Coordinates of C-alpha atoms in Angstrom, one line a residue:
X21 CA 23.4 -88.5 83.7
X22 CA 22.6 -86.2 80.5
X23 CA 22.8 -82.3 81.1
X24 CA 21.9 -80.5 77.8
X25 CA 23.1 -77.2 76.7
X26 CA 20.5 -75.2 74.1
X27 CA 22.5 -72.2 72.0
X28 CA 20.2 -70.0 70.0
X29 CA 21.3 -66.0 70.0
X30 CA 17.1 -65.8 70.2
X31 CA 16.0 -65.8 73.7
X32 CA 12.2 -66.7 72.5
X33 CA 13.4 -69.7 70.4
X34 CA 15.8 -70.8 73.6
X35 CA 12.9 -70.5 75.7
X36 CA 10.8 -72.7 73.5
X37 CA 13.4 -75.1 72.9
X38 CA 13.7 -75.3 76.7
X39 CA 9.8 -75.9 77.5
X40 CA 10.1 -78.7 74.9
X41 CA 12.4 -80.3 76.2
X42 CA 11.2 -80.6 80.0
X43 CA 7.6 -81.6 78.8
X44 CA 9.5 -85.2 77.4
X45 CA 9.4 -88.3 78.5
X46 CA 14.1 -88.7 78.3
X47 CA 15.0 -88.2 81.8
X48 CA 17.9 -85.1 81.8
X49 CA 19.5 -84.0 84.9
X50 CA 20.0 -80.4 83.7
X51 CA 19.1 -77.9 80.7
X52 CA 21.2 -74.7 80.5
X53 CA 21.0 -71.8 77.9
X54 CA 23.7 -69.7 75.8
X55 CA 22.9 -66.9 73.6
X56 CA 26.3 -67.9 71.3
X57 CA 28.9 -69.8 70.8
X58 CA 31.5 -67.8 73.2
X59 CA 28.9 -68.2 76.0
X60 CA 28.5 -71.8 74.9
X61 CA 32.4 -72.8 75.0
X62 CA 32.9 -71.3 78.5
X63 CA 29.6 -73.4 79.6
X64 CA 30.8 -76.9 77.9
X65 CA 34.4 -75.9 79.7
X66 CA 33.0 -75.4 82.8
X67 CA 29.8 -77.8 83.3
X68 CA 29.5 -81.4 82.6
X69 CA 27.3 -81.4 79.4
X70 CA 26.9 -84.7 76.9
X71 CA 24.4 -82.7 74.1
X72 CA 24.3 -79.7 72.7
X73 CA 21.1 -78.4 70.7
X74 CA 22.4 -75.7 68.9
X75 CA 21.5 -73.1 66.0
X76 CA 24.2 -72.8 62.8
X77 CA 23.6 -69.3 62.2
X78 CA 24.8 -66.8 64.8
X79 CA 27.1 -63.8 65.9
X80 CA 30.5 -64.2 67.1
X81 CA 30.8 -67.8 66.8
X82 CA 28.4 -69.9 65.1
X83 CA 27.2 -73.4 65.6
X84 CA 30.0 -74.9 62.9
X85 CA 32.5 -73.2 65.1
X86 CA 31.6 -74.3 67.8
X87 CA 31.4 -77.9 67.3
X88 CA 35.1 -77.1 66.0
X89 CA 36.4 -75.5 69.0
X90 CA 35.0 -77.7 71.3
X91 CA 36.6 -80.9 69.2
X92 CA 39.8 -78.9 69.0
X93 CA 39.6 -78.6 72.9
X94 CA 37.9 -83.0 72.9
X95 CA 35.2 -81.3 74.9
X96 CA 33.2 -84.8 74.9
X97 CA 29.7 -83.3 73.8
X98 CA 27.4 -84.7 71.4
X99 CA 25.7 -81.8 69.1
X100 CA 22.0 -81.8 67.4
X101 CA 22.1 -78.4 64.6
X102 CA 19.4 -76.4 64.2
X103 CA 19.4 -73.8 61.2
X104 CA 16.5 -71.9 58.9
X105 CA 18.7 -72.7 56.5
X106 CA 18.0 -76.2 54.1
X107 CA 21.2 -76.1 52.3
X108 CA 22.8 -79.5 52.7
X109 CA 26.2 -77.9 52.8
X110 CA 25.5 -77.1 56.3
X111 CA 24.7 -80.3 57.1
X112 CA 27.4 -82.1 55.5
X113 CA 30.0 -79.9 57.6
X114 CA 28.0 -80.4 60.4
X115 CA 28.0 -84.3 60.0
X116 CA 32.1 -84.1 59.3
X117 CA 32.6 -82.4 62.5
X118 CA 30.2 -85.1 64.3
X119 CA 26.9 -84.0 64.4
X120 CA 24.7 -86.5 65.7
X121 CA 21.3 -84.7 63.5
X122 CA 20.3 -81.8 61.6
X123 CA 16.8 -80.0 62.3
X124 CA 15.2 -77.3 60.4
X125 CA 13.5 -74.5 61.7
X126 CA 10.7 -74.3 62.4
X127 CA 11.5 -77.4 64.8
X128 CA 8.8 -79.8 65.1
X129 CA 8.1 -81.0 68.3
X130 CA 7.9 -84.7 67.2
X131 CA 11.1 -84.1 65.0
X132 CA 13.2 -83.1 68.3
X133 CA 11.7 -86.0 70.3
X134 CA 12.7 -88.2 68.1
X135 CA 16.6 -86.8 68.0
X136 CA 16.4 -85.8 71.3
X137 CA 15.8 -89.9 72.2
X138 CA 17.7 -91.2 69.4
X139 CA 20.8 -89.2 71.4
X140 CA 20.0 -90.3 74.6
X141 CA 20.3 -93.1 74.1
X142 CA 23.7 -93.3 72.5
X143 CA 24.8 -91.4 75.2
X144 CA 23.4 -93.8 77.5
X145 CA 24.7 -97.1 75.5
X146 CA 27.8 -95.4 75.2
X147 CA 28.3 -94.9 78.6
X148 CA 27.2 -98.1 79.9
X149 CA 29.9 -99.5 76.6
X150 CA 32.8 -97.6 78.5
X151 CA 32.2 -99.0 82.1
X152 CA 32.1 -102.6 80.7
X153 CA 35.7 -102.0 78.6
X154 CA 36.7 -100.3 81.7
X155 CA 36.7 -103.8 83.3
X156 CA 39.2 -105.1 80.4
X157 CA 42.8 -104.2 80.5
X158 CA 42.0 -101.0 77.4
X159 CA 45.6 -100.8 76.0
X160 CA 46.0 -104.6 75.8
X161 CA 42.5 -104.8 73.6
X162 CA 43.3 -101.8 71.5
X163 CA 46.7 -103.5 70.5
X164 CA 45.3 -106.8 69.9
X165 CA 42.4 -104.8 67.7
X166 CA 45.4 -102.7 65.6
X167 CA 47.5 -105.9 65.3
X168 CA 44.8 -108.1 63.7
X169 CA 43.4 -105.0 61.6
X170 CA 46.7 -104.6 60.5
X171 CA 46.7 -108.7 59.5
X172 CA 43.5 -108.3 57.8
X173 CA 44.6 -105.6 55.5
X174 CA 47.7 -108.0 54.2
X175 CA 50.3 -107.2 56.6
X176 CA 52.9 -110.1 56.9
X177 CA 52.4 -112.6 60.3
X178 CA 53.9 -115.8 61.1
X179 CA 52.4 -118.8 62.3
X180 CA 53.2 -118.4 66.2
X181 CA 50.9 -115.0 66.2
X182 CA 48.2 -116.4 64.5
X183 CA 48.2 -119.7 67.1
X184 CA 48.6 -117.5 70.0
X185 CA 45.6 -114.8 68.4
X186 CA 43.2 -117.5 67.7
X187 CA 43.8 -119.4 71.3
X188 CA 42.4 -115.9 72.6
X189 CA 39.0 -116.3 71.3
X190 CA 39.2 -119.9 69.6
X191 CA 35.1 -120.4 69.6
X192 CA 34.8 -117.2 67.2
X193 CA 38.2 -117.7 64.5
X194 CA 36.6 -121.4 64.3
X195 CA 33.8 -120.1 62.5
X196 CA 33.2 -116.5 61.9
X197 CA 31.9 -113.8 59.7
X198 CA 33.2 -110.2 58.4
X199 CA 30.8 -107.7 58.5
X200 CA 31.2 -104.4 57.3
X201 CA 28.8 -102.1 58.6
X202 CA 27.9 -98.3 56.8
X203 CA 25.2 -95.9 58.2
X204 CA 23.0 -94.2 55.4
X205 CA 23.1 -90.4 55.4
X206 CA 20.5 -88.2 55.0
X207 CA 19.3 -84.2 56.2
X208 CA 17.1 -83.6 59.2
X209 CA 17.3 -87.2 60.5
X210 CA 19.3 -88.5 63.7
X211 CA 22.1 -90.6 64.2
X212 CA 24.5 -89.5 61.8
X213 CA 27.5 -91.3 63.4
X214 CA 26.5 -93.7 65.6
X215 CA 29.3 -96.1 65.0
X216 CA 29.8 -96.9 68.9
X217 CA 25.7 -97.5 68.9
X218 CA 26.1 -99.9 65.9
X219 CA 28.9 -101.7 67.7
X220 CA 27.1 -102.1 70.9
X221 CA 24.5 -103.3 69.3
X222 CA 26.3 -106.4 67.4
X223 CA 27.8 -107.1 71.0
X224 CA 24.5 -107.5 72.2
X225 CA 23.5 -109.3 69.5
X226 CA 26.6 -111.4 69.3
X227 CA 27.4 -111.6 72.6
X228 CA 31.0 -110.2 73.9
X229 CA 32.3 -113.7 73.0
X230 CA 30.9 -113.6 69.5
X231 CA 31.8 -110.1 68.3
X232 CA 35.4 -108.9 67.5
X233 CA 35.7 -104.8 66.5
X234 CA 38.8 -104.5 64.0
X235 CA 38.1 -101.2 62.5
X236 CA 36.0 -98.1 63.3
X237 CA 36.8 -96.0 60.2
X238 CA 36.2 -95.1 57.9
X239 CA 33.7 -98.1 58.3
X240 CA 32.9 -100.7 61.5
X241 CA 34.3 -103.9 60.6
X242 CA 33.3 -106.8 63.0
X243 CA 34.2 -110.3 63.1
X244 CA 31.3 -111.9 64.3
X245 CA 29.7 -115.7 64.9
X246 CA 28.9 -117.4 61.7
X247 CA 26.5 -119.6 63.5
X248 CA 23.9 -116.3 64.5
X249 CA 21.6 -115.6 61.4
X250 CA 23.0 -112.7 59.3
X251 CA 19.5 -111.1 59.7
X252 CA 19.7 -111.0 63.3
X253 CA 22.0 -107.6 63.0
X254 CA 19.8 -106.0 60.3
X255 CA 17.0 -107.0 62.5
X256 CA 18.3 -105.6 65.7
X257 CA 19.1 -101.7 63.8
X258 CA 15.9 -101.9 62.0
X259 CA 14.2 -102.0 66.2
X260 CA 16.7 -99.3 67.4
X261 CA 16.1 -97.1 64.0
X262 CA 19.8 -96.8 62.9
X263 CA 19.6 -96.8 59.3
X264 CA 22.9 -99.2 58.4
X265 CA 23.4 -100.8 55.4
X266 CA 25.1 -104.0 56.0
X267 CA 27.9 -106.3 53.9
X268 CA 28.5 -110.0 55.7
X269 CA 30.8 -112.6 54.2
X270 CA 30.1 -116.3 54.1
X271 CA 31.3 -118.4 56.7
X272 CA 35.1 -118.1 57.7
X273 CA 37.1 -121.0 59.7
X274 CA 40.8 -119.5 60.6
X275 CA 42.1 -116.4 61.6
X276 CA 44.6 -117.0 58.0
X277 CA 41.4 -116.8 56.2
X278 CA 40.8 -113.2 57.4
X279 CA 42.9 -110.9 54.7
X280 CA 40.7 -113.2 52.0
X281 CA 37.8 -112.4 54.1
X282 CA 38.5 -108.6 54.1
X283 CA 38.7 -108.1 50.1
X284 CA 35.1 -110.0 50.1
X285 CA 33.7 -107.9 52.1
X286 CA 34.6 -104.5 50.4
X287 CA 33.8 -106.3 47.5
X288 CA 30.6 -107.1 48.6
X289 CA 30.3 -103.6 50.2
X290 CA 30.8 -102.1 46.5
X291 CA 28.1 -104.0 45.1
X292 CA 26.0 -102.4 48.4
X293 CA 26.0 -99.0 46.1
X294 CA 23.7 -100.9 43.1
X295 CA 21.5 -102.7 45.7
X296 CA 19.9 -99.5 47.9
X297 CA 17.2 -101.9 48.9
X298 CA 19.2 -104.5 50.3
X299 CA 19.9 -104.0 54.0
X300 CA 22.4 -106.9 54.0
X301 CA 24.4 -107.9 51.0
X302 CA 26.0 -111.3 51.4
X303 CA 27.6 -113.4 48.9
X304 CA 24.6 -115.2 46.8
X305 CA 23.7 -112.1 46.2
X306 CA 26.3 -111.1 44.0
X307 CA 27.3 -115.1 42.6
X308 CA 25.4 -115.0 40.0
X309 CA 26.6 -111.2 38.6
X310 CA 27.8 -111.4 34.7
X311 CA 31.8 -111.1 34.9
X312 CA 32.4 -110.0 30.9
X313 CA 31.1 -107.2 28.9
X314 CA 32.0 -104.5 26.7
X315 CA 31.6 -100.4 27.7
X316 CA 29.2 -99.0 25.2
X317 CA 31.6 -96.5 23.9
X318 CA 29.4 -95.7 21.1
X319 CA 26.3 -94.7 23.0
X320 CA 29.0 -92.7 25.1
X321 CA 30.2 -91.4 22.1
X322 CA 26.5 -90.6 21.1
X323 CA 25.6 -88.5 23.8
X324 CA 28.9 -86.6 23.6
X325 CA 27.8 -85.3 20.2
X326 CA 24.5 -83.7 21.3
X327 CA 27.1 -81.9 23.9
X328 CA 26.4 -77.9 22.8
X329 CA 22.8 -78.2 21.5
X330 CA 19.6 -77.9 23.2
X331 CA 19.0 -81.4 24.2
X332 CA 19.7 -80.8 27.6
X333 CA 16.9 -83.4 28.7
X334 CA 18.0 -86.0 26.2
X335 CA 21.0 -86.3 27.4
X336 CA 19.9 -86.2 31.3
X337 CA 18.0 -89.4 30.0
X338 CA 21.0 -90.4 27.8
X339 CA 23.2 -90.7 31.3
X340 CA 20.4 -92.3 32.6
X341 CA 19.5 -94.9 30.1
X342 CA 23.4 -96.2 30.0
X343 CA 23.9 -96.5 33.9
X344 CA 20.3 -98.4 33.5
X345 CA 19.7 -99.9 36.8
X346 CA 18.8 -103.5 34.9
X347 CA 21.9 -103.6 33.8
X348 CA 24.3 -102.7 35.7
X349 CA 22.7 -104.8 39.0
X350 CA 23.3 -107.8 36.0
X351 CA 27.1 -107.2 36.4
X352 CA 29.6 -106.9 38.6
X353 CA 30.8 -103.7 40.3
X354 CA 33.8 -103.3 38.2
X355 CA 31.6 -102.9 35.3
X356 CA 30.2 -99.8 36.3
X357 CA 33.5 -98.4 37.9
X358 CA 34.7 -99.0 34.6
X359 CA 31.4 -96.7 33.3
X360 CA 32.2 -94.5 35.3
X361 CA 36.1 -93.8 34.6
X362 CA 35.1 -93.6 30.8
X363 CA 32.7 -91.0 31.6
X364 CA 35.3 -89.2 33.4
X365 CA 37.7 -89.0 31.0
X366 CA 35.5 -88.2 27.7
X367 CA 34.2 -85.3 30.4
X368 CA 37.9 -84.2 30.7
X369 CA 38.7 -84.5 26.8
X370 CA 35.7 -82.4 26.1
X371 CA 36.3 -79.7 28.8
X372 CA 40.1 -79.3 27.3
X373 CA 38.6 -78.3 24.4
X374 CA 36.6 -75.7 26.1
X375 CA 38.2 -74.9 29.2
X376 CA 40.3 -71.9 27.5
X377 CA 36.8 -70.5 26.6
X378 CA 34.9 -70.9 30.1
X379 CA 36.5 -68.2 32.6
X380 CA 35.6 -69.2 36.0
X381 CA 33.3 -71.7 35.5
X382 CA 34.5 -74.7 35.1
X383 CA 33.6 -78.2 35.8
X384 CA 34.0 -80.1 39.3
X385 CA 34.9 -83.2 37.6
X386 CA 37.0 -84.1 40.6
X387 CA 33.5 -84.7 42.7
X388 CA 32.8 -87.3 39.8
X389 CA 36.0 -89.7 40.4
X390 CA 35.3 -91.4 43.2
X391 CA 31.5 -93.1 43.0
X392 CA 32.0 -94.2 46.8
X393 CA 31.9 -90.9 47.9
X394 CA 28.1 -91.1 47.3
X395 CA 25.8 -92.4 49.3
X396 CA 24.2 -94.8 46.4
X397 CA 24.6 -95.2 42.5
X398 CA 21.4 -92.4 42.2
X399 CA 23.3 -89.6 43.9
X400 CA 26.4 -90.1 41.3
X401 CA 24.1 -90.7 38.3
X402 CA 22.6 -86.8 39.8
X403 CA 25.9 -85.4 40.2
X404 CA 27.0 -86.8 36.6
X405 CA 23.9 -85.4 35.2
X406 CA 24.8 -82.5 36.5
X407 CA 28.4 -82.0 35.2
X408 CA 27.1 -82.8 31.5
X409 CA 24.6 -80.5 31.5
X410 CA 27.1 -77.7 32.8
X411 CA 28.9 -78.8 30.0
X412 CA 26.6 -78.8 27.4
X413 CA 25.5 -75.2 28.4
X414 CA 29.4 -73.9 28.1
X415 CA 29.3 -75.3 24.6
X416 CA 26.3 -74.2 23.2
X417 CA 26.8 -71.0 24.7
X418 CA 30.3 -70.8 22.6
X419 CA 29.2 -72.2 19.4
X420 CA 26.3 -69.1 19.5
X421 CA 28.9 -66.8 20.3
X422 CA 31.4 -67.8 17.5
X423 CA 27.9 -68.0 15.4
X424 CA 27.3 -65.1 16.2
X425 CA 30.6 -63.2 15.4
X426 CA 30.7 -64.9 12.3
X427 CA 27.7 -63.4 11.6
X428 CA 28.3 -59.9 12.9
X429 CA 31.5 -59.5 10.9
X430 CA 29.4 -61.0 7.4
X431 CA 27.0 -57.6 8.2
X432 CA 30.0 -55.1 8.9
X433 CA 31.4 -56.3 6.0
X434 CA 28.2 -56.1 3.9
X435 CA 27.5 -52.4 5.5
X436 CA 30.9 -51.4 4.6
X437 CA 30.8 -52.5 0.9
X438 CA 27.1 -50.6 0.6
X439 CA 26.6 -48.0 2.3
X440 CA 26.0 -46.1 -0.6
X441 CA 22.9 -47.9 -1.6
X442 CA 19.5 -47.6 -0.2
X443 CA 20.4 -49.9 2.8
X444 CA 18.1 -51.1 5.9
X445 CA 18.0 -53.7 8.9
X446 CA 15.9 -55.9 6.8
X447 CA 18.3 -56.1 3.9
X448 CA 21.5 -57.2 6.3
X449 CA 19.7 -59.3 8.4
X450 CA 18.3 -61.3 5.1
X451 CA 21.8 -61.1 4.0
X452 CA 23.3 -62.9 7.2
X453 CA 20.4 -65.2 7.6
X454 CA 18.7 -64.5 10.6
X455 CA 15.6 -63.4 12.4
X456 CA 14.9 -59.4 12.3
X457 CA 14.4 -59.3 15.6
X458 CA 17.4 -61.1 16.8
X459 CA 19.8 -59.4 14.7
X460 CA 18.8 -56.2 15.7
X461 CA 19.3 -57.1 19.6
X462 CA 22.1 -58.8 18.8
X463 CA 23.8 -56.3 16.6
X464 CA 23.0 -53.6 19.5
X465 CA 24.5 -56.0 22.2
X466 CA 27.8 -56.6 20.6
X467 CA 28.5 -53.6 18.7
X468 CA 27.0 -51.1 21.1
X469 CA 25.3 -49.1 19.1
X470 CA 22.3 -49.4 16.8
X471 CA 22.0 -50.6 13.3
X472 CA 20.6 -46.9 12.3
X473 CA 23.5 -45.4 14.3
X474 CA 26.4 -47.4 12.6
X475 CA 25.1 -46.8 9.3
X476 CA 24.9 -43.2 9.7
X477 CA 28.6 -43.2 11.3
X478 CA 30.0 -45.1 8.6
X479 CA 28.2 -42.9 5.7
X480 CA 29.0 -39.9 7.9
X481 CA 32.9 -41.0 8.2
X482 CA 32.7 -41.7 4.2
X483 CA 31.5 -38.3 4.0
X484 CA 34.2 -36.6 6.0
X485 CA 37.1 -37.9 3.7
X486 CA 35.2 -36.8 0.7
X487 CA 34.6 -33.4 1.8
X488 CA 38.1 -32.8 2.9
X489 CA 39.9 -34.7 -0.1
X490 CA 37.8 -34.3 -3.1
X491 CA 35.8 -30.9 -4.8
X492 CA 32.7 -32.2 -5.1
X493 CA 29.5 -30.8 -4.2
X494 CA 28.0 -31.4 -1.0
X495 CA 24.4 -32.2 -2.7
X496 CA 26.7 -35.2 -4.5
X497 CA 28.4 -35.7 -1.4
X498 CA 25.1 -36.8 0.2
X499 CA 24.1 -39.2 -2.5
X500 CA 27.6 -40.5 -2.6
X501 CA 27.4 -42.3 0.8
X502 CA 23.7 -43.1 0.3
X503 CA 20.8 -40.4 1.3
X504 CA 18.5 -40.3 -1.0
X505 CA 17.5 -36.6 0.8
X506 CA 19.8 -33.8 0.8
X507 CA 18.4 -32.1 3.7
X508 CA 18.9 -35.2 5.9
X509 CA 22.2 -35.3 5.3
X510 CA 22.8 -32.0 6.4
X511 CA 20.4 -32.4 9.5
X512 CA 22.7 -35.7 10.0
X513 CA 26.1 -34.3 9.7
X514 CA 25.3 -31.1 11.8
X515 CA 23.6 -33.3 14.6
X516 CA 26.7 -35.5 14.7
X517 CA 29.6 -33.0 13.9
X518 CA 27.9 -30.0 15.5
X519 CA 28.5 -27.6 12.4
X520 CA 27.3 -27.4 8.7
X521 CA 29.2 -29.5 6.3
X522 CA 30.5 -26.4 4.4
X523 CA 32.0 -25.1 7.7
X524 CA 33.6 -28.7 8.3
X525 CA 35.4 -28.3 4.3
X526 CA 36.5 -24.7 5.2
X527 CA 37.8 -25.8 8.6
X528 CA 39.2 -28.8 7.2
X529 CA 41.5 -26.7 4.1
X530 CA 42.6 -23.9 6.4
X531 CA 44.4 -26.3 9.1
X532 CA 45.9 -27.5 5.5
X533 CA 46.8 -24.5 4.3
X534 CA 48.5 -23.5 8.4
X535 CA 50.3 -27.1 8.1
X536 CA 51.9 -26.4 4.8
X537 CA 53.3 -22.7 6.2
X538 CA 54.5 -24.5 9.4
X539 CA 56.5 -27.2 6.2
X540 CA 57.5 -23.9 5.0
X541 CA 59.6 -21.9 7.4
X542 CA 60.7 -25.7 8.7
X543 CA 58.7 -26.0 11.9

């Protein structure tokens, strides 16, 4: 029994949605519509509904919230999102709160199918998986399951556990397997947590005899047969289209073999990250992997130099030619944790020294910690890539700008000193080295005014103290702060002061001559 819910606050889009959905071949015992998230809430409260197709972006409550509320309230719902929007931010919230797809709009019909079945059928397998526990005695299972998880991950046992846990399913603890199982996560496909589908599957594959669950998160681990060909699981996801990426151990004999058992297989499920292509990693893959070797700290080193030029694409390829694949699929997995810590921390040394300087942009070097939290080795090598370049740009943008004041302070200092010779934009920008175009734009950016316009302030200024401290003549005045023309000094100062520089010397004296009779009569 499937009833789905569509949620779209557009009634043609719910419409269509709708008419797709009753033209495919998945039997469902009900559709119903909502025009938000409120409506949808009260619907999934009120009705018996196992998927929801609903849109992200909409009034009052949107699609993020409302697979929130509904886990807040364990309304047991699976959701397929639908948004305009291909940001995988959405999707990535989406997946964390259970999503079980992500479609863009516009939906294809074959794309919906496709999810539309994909859920179904978990619904179905999950359904039929919780009438057969049903039949088990549940709390006696999910005690024996923490109790040996809890064994695998090194807690202490004695012997008369371990007799009495192995008695319970002797034909698998006499020869057995760990497999750790991890789904592959990507935008706009199905199926992004179908750990209770993965598990069914093994039991099918396994048989209920032949298949032990001892952890669902944050990945399925599964004891399983050793005597079943480690293909067969691969096989059987590959024919129901889960995309899982699979790490199996050698044969085990004893359940006191199983905490050894566990460190292989996260071992092996590390090396998973710098095989993509492999869809089961087991042991011989990763025998013959070098076990010493040095970090090359001076290509590191290297690339960390050109940090603040305009080699932004050498050192993209510079990231990418020291986590060569080649290489690092030569050696083991702690070689290129190891890579990637040093990276870290010469990221971290380098942003100390610029972090005072950045405002609020700084690095997410805290994403770049933790390589596992990537889907593969390419995605970290991106984000990496990323960072630097960020990094580069923050430098080379503060090496111009203390370039540039450097510069700008030679030329104030240079205008200052000659302003009474026959002075131009050619002559200062010659004199500080750079291109006559760029020094005018950047003298006008960072001084606010242009070069014409200081000059004339600064002879102007010169000009003022001369007329109000010294007797000589105005037509000396003007050649004294450098204009060759009388008359444009006095078109100059009048433009600028607003009066005739005669008028500015009289005005100038008499508030003299007022301030010494003030002295005077001792006000």
């Amino acid at each position: 029994m499937i009833n789905v819910l569509i949620v779209d606050d557009q009634k043609q889009i719910r419409d269509g949605l709708q008419a797709m959905l009753r033209q495919f071949p998945v039997p469902l015992d009900g559709i119903h519509c909502a025009g938000n998230g409120i409506e949808a809430l009260a619907l999934l409260k009120r009705e018996s509904i196992q998927l929801v197709v609903t849109d992200i972006r909409m009034p009052d409550m949107d699609g993020l919230e409302l697979m929130a509320r509904a886990r807040e309230e364990r309304l047991k719902a699976d959701f397929l999102i639908i948004s305009g929007y291909g940001d995988f931010a959405y999707a990535q919230k989406a997946i964390g709160l259970g999503a079980k797809g992500y479609l863009l709009k516009p939906v294809k019909r074959e794309d919906l199918q496709a999810s539309i079945e994909h859920v179904a059928q978990e619904i179905r397998t999950r359904q039929e998986l919780s009438r057969n526990i049903k039949r088990i005695s549940r709390r006696a299972r999910e005690t024996d399951r923490k109790e040996l998880a809890m064994f695998m991950q090194g807690a202490a046992s004695d012997d008369e556990w371990i007799g009495q846990a192995e008695r319970q399913n002797s034909e698998l603890w006499a020869a057995y397997r760990l497999v750790l199982l991890r789904e592959e996560l990507r935008i706009n496909q199905p199926g992004a947590d179908s750990a209770h589908s993965m598990e069914s599957i093994a039991y099918r594959v396994y048989g209920r005899r032949g298949c032990v669950c001892l952890q669902h998160r944050p990945h399925l681990i599964l004891a399983v047969a050793a005597d079943v060909d480690p293909e067969a699981l691969p096989a059987a996801f590959k024919e129901e289209r889960i995309g899982a990426v699979a790490a199996m151990t050698g044969p085990r004999h004893g359940l006191k073999e199983l905490p050894e058992s566990y460190a292989q297989v996260l071992e092996l499920y590390r090396h998973g990250y710098l095989f993509p292509d492999k869809r089961c990693l087991l042991p011989a893959d990763i025998e013959g992997l070098e076990r010493q070797w040095e970090i090359p700290y001076e290509e590191l080193y290297a690339l960390f130099q050109m940090i603040g030029t305009k080699n932004g694409g050498t050192i993209a390829e510079g990231i990418s030619a020291i986590f060569n694949k080649n290489v690092l699929q030569r050696r083991h997995i702690r070689y290129t944790e190891q890579l990637c810590r040093a990276v870290v921390q010469m990221l971290e040394e380098s942003e100390r020294v610029i972090h005072p300087y950045m405002g609020e942009g700084a690095l997410d070097i805290e994403c770049l910690r933790n390589l596992y939290d990537y889907p593969g080795i390419r995605d970290y090598i991106q984000a990496l890539q990323q960072q630097l370049l960020r990094l580069n740009q923050f430098y080379y943008e503060f090496k111009c700008s203390y370039r540039n004041s450097q510069d700008l302070n030679e030329a104030i200092r240079f205008i200052h000193e000659n302003y009474h010779k026959p002075l131009d934009l050619a002559m200062v920008s010659n004199h500080v080295s750079l291109n006559y175009a760029y020094f005018s734009n950047l003298f006008k950016k960072n001084i606010g005014k242009g070069f014409a316009e200081y000059l004339r302030d600064v002879r102007l200024d010169k000009a003022r103290r001369l007329l109000a401290e010294t007797e000589h003549k105005i037509v000396d005045i003007a050649a004294m702060v450098g204009y060759e023309s009388y008359k444009s000094f006095i078109r100059a100062f009048r433009d600028v002061m607003g009066m005739q520089a005669t008028e500015y010397r009289q005005r100038i004296r008499q508030e003299g001559e007022r301030e010494g009779k003030y002295r005077d009569t001792g006000f």
